[in-house]
Structures are given as structure tokens and as C-alpha cells.
Short mmCIF file of C-alpha atoms and ligand atoms in Angstrom, two decimals:
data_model
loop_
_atom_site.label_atom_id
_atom_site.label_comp_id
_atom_site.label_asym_id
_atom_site.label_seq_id
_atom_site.Cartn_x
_atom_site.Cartn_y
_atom_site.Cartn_z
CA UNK H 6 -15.97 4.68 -4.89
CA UNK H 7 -17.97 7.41 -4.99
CA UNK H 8 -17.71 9.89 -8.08
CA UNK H 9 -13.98 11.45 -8.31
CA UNK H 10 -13.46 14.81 -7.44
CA UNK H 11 -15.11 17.34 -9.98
CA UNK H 12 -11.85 19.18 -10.36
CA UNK H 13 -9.53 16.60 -11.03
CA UNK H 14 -12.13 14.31 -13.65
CA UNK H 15 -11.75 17.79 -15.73
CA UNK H 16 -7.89 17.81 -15.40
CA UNK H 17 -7.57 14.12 -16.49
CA UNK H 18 -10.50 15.06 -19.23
CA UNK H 19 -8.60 17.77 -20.95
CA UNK H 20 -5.65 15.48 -21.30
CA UNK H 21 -7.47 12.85 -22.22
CA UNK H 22 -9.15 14.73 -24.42
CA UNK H 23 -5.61 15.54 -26.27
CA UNK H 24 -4.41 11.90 -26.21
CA UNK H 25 -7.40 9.87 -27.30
CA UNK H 26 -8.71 9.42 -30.80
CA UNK H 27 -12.66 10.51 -31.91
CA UNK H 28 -13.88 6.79 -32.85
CA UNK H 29 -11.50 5.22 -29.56
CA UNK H 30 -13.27 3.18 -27.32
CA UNK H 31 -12.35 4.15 -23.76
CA UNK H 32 -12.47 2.15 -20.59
CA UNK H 33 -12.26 3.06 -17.36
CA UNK H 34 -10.16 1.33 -14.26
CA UNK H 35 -9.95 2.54 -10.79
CA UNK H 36 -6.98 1.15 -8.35
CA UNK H 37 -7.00 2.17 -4.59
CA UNK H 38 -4.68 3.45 -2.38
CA UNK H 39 -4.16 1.00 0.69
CA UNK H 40 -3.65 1.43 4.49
CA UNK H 41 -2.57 -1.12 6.73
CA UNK H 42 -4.47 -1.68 9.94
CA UNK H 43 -2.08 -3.68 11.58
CA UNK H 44 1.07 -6.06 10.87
CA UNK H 45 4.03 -3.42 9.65
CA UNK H 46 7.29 -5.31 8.46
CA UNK H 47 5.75 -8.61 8.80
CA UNK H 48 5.16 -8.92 5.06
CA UNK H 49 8.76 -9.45 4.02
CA UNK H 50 9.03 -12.20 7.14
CA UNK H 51 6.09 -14.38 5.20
CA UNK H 52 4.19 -12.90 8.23
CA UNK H 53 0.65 -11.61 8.73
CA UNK H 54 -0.77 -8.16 7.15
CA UNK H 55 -4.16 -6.32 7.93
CA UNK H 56 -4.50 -3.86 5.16
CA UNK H 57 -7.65 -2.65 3.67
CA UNK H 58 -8.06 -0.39 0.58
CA UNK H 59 -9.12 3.32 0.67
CA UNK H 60 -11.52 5.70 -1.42
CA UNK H 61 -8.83 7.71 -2.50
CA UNK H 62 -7.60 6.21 -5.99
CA UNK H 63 -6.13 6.25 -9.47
CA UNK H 64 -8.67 6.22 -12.74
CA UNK H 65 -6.50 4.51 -15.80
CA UNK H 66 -8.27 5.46 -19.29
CA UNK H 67 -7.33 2.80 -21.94
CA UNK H 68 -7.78 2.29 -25.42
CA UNK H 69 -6.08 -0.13 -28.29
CA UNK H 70 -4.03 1.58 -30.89
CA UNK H 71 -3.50 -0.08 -34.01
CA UNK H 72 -0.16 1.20 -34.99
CA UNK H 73 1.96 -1.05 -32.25
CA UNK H 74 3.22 2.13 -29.94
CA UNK H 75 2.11 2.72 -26.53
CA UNK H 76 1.00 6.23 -25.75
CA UNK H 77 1.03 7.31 -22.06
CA UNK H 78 -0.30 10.71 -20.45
CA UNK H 79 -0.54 11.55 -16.80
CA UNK H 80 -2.63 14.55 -15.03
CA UNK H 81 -0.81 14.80 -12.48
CA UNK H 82 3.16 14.98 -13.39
CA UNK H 83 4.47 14.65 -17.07
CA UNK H 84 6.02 14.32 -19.30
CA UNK H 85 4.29 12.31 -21.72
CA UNK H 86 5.54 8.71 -22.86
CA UNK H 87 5.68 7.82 -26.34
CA UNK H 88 7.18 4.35 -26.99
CA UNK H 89 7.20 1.37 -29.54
CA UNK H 90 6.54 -2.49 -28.50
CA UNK H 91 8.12 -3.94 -30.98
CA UNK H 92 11.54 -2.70 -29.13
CA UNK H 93 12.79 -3.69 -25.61
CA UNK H 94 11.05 -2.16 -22.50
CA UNK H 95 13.38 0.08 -20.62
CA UNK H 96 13.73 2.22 -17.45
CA UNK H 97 14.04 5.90 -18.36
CA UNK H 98 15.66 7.78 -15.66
CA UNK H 99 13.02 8.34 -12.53
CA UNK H 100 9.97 9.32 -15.13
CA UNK H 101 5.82 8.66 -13.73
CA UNK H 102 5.78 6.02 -16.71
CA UNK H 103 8.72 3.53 -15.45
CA UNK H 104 5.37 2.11 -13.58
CA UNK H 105 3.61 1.72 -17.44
CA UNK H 106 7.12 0.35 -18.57
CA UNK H 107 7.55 -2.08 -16.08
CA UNK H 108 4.16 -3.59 -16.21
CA UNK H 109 4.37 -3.82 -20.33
CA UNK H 110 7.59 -5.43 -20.13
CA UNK H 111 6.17 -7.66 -17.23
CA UNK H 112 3.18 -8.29 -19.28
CA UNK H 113 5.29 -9.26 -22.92
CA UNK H 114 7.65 -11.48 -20.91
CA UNK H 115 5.52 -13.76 -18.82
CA UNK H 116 2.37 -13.63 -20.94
CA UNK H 117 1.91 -11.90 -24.16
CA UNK H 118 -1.16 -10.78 -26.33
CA UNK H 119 -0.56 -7.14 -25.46
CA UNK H 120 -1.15 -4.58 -28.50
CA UNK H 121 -0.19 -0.92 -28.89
CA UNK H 122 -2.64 1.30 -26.18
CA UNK H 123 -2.93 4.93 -25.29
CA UNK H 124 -3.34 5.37 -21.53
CA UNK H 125 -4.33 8.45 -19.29
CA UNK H 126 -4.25 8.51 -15.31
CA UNK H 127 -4.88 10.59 -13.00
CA UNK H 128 -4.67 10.16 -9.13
CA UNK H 129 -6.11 11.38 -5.53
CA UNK H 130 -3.43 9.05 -3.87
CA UNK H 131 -1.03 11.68 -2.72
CA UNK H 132 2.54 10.79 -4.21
CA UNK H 133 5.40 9.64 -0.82
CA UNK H 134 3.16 9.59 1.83
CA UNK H 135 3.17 5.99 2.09
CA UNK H 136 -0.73 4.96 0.83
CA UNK H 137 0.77 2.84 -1.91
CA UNK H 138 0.52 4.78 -4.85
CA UNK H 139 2.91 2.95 -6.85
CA UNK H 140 1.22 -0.16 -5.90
CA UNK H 141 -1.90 1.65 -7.88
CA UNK H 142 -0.74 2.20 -10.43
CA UNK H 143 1.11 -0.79 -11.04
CA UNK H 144 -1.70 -3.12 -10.37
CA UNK H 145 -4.35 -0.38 -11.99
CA UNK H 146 -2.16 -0.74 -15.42
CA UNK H 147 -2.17 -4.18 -15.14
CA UNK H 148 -5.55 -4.76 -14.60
CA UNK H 149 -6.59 -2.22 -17.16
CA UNK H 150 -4.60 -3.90 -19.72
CA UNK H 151 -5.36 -7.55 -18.95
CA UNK H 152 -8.80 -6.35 -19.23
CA UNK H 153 -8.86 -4.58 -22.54
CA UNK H 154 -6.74 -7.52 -24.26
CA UNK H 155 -8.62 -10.41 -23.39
CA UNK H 156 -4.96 -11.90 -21.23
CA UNK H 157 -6.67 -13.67 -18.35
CA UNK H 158 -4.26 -13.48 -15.15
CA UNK H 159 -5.73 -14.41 -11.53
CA UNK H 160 -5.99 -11.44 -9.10
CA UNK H 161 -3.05 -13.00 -6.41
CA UNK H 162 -0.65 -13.48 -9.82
CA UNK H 163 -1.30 -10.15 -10.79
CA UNK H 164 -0.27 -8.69 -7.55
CA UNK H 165 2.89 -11.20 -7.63
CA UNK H 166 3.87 -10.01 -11.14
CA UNK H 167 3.76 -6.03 -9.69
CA UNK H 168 5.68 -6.96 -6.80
CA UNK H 169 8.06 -7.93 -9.28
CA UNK H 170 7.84 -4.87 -11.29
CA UNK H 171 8.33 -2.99 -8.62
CA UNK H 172 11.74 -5.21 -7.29
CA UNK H 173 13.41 -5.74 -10.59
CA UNK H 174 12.18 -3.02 -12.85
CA UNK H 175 11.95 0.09 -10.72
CA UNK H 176 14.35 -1.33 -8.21
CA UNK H 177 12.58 -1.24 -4.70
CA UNK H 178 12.79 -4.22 -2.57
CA UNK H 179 9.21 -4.45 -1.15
CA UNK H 180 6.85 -7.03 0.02
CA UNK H 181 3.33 -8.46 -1.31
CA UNK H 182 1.30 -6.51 0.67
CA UNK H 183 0.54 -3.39 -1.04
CA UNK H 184 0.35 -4.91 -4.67
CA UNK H 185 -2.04 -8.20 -2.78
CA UNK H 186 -4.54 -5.62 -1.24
CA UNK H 187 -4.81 -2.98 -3.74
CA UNK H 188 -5.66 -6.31 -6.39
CA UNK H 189 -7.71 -8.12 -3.98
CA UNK H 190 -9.36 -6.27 -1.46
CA UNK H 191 -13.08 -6.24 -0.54
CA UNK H 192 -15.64 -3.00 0.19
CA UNK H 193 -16.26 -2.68 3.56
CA UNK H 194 -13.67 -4.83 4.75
CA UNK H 195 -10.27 -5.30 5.65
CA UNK H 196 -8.17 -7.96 3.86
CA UNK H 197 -6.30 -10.62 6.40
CA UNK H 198 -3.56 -12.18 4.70
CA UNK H 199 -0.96 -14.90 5.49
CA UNK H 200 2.30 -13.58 3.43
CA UNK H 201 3.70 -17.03 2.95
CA UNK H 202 1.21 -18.39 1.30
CA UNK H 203 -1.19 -15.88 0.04
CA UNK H 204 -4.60 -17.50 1.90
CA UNK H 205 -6.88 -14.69 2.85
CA UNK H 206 -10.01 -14.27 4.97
CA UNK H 207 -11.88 -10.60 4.27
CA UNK H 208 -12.81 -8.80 7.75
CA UNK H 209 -15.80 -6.85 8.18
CA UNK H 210 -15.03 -3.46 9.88
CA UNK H 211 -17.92 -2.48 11.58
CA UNK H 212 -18.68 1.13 9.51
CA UNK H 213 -21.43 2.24 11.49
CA UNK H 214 -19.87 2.44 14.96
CA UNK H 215 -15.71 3.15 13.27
CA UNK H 216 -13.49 5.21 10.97
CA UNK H 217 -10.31 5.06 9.20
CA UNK H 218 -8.55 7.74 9.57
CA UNK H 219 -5.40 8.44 7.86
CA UNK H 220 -3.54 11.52 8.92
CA UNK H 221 -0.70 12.51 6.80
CA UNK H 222 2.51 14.35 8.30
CA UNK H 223 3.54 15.53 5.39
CA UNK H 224 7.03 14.51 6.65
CA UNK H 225 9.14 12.94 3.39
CA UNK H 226 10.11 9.42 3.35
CA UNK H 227 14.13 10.26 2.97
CA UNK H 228 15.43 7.37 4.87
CA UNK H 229 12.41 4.53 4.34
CA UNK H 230 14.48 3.02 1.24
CA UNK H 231 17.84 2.49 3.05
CA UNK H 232 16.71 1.80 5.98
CA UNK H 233 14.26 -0.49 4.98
CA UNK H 234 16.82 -2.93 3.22
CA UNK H 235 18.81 -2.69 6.83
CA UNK H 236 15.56 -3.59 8.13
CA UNK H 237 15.08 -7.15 6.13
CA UNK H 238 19.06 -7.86 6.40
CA UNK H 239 18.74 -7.50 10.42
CA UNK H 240 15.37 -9.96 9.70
CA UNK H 241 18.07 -12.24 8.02
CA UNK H 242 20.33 -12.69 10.22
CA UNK H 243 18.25 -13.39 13.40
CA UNK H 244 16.46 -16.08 11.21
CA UNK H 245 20.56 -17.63 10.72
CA UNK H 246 21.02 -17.55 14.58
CA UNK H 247 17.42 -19.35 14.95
CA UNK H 248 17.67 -21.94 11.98
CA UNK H 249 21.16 -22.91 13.77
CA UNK H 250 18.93 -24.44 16.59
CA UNK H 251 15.62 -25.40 14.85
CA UNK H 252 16.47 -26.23 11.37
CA UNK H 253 12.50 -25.56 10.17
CA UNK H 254 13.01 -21.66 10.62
CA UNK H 255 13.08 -20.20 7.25
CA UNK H 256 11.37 -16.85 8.24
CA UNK H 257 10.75 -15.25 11.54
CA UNK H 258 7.40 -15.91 10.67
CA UNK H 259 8.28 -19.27 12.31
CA UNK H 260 10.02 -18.05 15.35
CA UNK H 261 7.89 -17.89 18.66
CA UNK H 262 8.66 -16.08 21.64
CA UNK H 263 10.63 -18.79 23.57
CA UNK H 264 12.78 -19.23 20.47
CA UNK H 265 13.54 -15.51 20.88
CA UNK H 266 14.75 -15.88 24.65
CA UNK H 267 17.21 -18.84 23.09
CA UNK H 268 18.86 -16.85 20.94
CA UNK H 269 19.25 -13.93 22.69
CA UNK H 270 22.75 -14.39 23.84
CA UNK H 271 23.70 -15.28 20.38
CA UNK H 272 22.57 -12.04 18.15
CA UNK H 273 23.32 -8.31 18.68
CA UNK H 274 20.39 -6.73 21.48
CA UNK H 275 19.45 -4.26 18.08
CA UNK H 276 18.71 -7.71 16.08
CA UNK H 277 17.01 -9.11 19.08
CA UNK H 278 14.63 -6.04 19.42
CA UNK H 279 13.64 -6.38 15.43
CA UNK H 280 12.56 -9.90 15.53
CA UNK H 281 10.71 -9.03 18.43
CA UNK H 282 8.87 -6.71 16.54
CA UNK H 283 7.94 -8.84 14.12
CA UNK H 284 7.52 -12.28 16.36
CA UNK H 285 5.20 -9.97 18.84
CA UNK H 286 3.42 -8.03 15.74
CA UNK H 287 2.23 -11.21 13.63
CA UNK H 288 0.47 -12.71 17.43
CA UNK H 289 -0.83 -8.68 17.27
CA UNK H 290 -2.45 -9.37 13.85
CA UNK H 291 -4.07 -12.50 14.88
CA UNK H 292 -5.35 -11.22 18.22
CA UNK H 293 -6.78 -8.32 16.09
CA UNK H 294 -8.84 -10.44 13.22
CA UNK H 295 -10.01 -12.57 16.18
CA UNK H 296 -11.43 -9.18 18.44
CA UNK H 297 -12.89 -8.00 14.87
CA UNK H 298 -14.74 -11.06 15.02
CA UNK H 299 -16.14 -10.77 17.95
CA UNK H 300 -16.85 -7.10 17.42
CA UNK H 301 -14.58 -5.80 19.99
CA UNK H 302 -12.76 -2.68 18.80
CA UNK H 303 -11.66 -1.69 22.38
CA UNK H 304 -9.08 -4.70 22.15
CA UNK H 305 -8.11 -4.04 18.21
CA UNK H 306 -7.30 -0.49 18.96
CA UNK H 307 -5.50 -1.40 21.66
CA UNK H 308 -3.24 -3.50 19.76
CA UNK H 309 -2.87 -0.64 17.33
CA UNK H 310 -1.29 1.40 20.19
CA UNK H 311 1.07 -1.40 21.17
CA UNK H 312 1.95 -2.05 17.45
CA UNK H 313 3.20 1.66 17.20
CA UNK H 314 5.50 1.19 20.48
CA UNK H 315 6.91 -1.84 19.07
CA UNK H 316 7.59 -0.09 15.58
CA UNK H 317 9.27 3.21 17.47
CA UNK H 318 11.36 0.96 20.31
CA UNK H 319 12.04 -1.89 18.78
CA UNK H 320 12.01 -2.12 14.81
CA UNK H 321 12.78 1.55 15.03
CA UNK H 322 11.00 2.79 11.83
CA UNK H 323 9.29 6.05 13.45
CA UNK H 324 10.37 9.35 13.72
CA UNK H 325 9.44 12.24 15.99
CA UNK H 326 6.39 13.78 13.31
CA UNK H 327 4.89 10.30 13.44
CA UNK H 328 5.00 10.00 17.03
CA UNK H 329 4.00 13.81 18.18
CA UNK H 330 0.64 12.38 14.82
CA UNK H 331 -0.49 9.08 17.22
CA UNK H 332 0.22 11.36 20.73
CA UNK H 333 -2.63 13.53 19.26
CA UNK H 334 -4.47 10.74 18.06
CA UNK H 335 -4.59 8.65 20.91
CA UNK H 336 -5.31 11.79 23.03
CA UNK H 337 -8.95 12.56 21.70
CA UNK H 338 -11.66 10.98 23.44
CA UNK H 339 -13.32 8.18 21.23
CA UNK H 340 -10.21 7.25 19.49
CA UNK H 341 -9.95 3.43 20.06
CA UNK H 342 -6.08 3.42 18.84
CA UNK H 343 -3.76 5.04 16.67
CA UNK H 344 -0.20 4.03 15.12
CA UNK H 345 2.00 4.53 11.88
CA UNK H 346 1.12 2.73 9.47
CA UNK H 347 3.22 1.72 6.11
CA UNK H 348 7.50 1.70 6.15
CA UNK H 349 8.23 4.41 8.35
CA UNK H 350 10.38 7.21 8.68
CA UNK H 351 7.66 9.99 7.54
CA UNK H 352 4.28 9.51 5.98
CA UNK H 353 0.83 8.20 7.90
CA UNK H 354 -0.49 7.26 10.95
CA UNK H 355 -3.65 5.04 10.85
CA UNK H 356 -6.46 5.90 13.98
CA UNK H 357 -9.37 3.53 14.65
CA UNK H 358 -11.76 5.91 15.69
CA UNK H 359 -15.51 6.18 16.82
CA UNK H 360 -18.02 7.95 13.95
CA UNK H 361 -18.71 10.76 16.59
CA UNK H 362 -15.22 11.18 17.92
CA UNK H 363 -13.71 11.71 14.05
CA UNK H 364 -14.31 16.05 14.22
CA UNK H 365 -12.32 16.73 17.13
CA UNK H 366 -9.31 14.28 16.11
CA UNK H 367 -9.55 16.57 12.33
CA UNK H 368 -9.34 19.65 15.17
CA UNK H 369 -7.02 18.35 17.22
CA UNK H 370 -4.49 17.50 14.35
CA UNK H 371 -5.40 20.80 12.95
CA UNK H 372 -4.14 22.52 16.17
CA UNK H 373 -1.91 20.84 17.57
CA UNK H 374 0.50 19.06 14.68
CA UNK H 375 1.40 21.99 13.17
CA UNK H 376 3.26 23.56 16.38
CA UNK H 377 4.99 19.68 17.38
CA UNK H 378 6.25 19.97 14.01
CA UNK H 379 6.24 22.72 12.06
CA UNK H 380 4.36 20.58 8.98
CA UNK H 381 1.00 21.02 7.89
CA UNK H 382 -0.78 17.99 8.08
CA UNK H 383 -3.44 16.33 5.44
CA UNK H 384 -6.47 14.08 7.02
CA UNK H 385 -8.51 11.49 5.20
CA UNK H 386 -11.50 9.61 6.53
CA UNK H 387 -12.22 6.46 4.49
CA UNK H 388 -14.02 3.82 3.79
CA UNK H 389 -12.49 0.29 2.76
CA UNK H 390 -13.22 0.18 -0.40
CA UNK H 391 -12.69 -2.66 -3.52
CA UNK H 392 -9.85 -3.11 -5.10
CA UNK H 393 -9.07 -2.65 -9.01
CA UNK H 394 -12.15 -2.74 -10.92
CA UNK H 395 -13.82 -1.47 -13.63
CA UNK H 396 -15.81 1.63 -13.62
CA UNK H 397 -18.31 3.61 -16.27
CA UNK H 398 -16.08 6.40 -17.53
CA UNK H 399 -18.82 8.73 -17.85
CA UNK H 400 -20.29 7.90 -13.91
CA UNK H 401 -17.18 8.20 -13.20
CA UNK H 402 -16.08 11.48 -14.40
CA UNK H 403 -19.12 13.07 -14.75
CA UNK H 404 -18.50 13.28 -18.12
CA UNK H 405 -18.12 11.13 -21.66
CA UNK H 406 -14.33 10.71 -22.19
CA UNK H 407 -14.77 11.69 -25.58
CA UNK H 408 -17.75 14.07 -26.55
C1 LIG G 507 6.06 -0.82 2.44
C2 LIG G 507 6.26 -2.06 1.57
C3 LIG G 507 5.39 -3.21 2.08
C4 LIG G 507 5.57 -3.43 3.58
C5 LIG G 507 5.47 -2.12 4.35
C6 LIG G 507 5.80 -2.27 5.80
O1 LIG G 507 4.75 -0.35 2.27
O2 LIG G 507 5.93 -1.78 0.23
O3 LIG G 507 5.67 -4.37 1.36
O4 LIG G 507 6.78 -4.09 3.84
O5 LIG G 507 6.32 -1.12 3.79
O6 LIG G 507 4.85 -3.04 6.45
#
């Protein structure tokens, strides 16, 4: 990651500044946001995922305290969290810290070792737009704390013990994917992983001919919580229907496309249409990592346009702001393919697109989105970058944490 951003290393230093004591020794952690390339939904269906990590991030600042509390500040949105380990993790109503909470409690209960810390974050992931902040932070906590205590935890673990922070302590039912990547993923590559049983192969994206680029609607996420639970229970039942004729079904990870024609007579045509999605998107995910390999990005992007069908027609998890974002896209000459990317229902698209052709798709969004819509978009070329890691505060902020 390059440096971050001038203006927001001096809004995290002046509250750092405040929170930290003269003779603490601070440590710096960065966690990235993610996008996924390809394979939406197929995380929760032990399916395949293409996600890689992006440049935009969250710094955690960490230090021991002696005195047994933890101390936790945020730049961005407050308030402050002051609370004592020696008593019971809880959720406090819809505060920034839950994340801190969660992963403390997550921490004490399956692991232990943790002392009293003061912690500072600050972010460039922006908040609801579907790049995974919470994953960041959860993981970037984590990661920062298993560091600075000496509690050894293997990357995958660590991403399985946010993905429970996130279901049982903040209370959202979401997959491995966005905790597995932002843990685990590789610079310059994307990170192919099998959701049943967490093997991964890291993809090279060719950098030098291709960009990510993320283009944010701005559109809120209202519906992606309720309608994603709707989403896994329609999952469900078509895996019932199929298990009733081949008893090793557990997921429709297992279903092929024959085993869809069976049971079409036998589940609603709505059902039918979201295993489709998800049957048709994990073969899309394979087909992809195989054209990366062979350095065809024609056929990848490609398969990023017919991914986005299949999300709006059949798993029906677009809306009209993401679809007027990827008509744009996939407009522009030199962009190789274009879809939403993430749950749905507002947030990003994700365009494969050639280095030259990446100024007129940041015009033609510019122009164009705002009248389809009436939102004002955001775009963000990236890089895939690494996952959590450590970082020198100083390079990293430009400055010493504490003078
Ligand atoms: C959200 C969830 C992920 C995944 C995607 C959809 O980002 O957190 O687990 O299910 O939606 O692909």
C-alpha cells in the first residue's frame, strides 16, 4: 500500500495523539478493503469466490495498557470506547466499536492471553458501499492484537473466528469470503477460493495490460440484509428438493446443471432461477481462473458480463443504479467486462478494464451516472493488494505516532 492519504494520517494522528501514552509503544496494522471479481452468492453455497484485496484500507494503532481496560478511538465516527476486560464483552447498541467488542470477546473465549490495549483506526474504505469494511476491521483488530500479544492463530482461523464475530456478535449472517480475502490475500493477485473447504490458489492479474475498477453508486444497501437471508433460505430449499433424489447434495455447490432440469418440476420457477445462479456462477468462476491462466482477459470479462445478467434475472440482487453503473461500463471501448460486485441491492460494480481505456470509463461515469440516477458516483482504480499486515507507523503516516 502506498503511503495513506496525507489528510487523513493527520486526522487519525491528532486522535491518536489524545489516546496514546508518551513512553507507549505503537504498532501499526493495515487491513484492506476487498472486491470480488467473480462468484457473488456462491460463498454461502460452499461454492467458488474470486475476490482480491484493494489499496484502499484501515490503519489499526495498538498499544498494551497495563491497567486491564481497553481503550478504543476512531477517526472517522465516534464516540470513543472505554471498557474493562475483566467484565463480560457486550454489544452496545449499533456503536463503530461492536467490531473491537466482538473480536475481544472472540479472542478471550476461544483463545486467551489478551491484556488491556488502547486502539486508534482510521479508514479509506468507504462505510455501506459494499468493499467489506467490516470485514477490515474485524480481521485488522484481530490481527493487530494477535500480533501485539504474542496469541499465534493461522490466517484461515482468523478469518473463521471474524466470520463468527460478525454472525453471532454483530448479528449478520454472511459468508467466509470477505473475512478469508481481506486475511489472506496476495499483492498483485486475486485470491481463488473453494468455500467448502478453504483450499486456495492466488491468481496473477496481469497489471500491466488491466485495471480494477470499482465504481461506487452511492446507492444505500436498504434491502441487502433482508433480502439476503431470503436469498440463502431459497438456496435451502432447492438443496431439500435435490438431496430428495441424490442423497450426497448438501450444498448447491454439488448440484450440476442436469440435476437442475430434474428438479425443476418440483421447486417454485423463483427457486429454480436462484440455484441457477449459483450452479451456472461457480462453472463461471472456474472458467475465469482457467482464462486468467492462460492470459485471456477477453473470455474473463466476458464472464463478468454474464455473471451480472445472472445476478439481475435470476438471483435478483441488482437494482436499477447498479445496472444503468455496468450499461456505462460495458459501453466504453476497452472495457473487457463489468458487473456488481458484493450482496446487491446498492453499492459497486467491478469493471475489468484495459490501462488505456480506464479515463474515459472515470468520464463516462462522470457524465452519464449522474442523469440515470440522480446519485453522484465515487470511482476507485486499484491494485490487488496484501492482506492484513504490518506496517512502519511512521512510513506509514508520514509521521511518528508519538513525537
Ligand atoms: C456479502 C457477504 C459475503 C458474500 C457476498 C455475496 O459481501 O458478506 O459473504 O456472500 O455478500 O457474494
Amino acid at each position: 500500500m502506498p503511503q495513506f492519504p496525507a489528510e487523513r494520517s493527520a486526522q487519525l494522528l491528532r486522535k491518536a495523539r489524545d489516546a496514546f501514552r508518551p513512553d507507549d509503544r505503537v504498532r501499526a496494522f493495515l487491513a484492506p478493503g476487498r472486491v470480488n471479481l467473480i462468484g457473488e452468492h456462491t460463498d454461502y453455497n460452499e461454492g467458488f469466490v474470486l475476490p482480491a484485496a484493494l489499496d484502499l484500507g484501515l490503519v489499526v494503532l495498538v498499544a498494551p495498557r497495563a491497567d486491564g481496560y481497553v481503550v478504543a478511538v476512531s477517526a472517522d465516527e465516534g464516540p470513543d470506547d472505554c471498557f474493562d476486560l475483566a467484565s463480560p464483552v457486550r454489544l452496545e447498541g449499533t456503536i463503530w466499536s461492536n467490531f473491537v467488542r466482538g473480536v475481544v470477546g472472540a479472542l478471550q473465549e476461544g483463545y486467551g492471553g489478551l491484556g488491556g490495549f488502547t486502539l486508534a483506526v482510521a479508514s479509506t474504505i468507504p462505510i455501506g458501499a459494499g468493499l467489506s469494511s467490516s470485514a477490515a476491521i474485524e480481521v485488522g483488530v484481530a490481527f493487530a492484537l494477535c500480533e501485539t500479544f504474542g496469541i499465534t492463530i493461522p490466517r484461515p482461523d482468523l478469518a473463521l473466528m471474524c466470520q463468527r464475530v460478525e454472525n453471532r456478535f454483530i448479528g449478520v449472517n454472511c459468508g467466509i469470503m470477505d473475512q478469508f480475502v481481506v486475511a489472506n490475500a496476495t499483492g498483485g493477485h486475486a485470491l481463488f477460493l473453494d468455500c467448502r473447504d478453504l483450499a486456495t490458489r492466488h491468481v496473477p492479474l496481469p497489471a500491466d495490460d488491466v485495471a480494477i475498477v470499482v465504481c461506487d453508486t452511492t446507492k444505500a444497501r436498504t434491502l441487502a440484509g433482508s433480502k439476503y437471508n431470503e436469498r440463502r433460505a431459497e438456496c435451502e430449499s432447492a438443496v431439500a428438493v435435490a438431496r430428495r433424489r441424490h442423497s450426497g447434495v448438501t450444498a448447491l455447490r454439488d448440484v450440476t446443471p442436469e440435476m437442475l432440469d430434474e428438479i425443476e418440476p418440483d421447486v417454485p420457477e423463483h427457486v429454480l432461477r436462484r440455484a441457477r445462479h449459483i450452479v451456472s456462477e461457480d462453472l463461471r468462476v472456474l472458467a475465469s481462473v482457467d482464462a486468467l491462466a492462460e492470459g485471456d482477459v477477453a473470455t474473463f470479462g466476458r464472464l463478468m458480463n454474464e455473471s451480472h445478467v445472472s445476478l439481475r434475472d435470476d438471483y435478483e440482487v441488482s437494482c436499477p443504479e447498479l445496472d444503468a453503473m455496468v450499461e456505462i461500463a460495458q459501453s466504453v471501448d476497452g472495457v473487457l467486462g463489468s458487473r456488481m460486485t458484493g450482496a446487491g441491492f446498492g453499492g459497486c460494480t467491478v469493471s475489468l478494464v484495459r490501462v488505456d481505456a480506464v479515463d474515459a470509463l472515470e468520464r463516462a461515469v462522470a457524465e452519464r451516472f449522474p442523469a440515470a440516477s440522480g446519485l453522484t458516483p465515487a470511482v476507485y482504480r486499484s491494485t490487488a493488494s496484501a492482506g492484513v499486515h504490518e506496517e512502519d507507523p511512521a512510513q506509514l503516516l508520514g509521521e511518528s505516532v508519538l513525537p
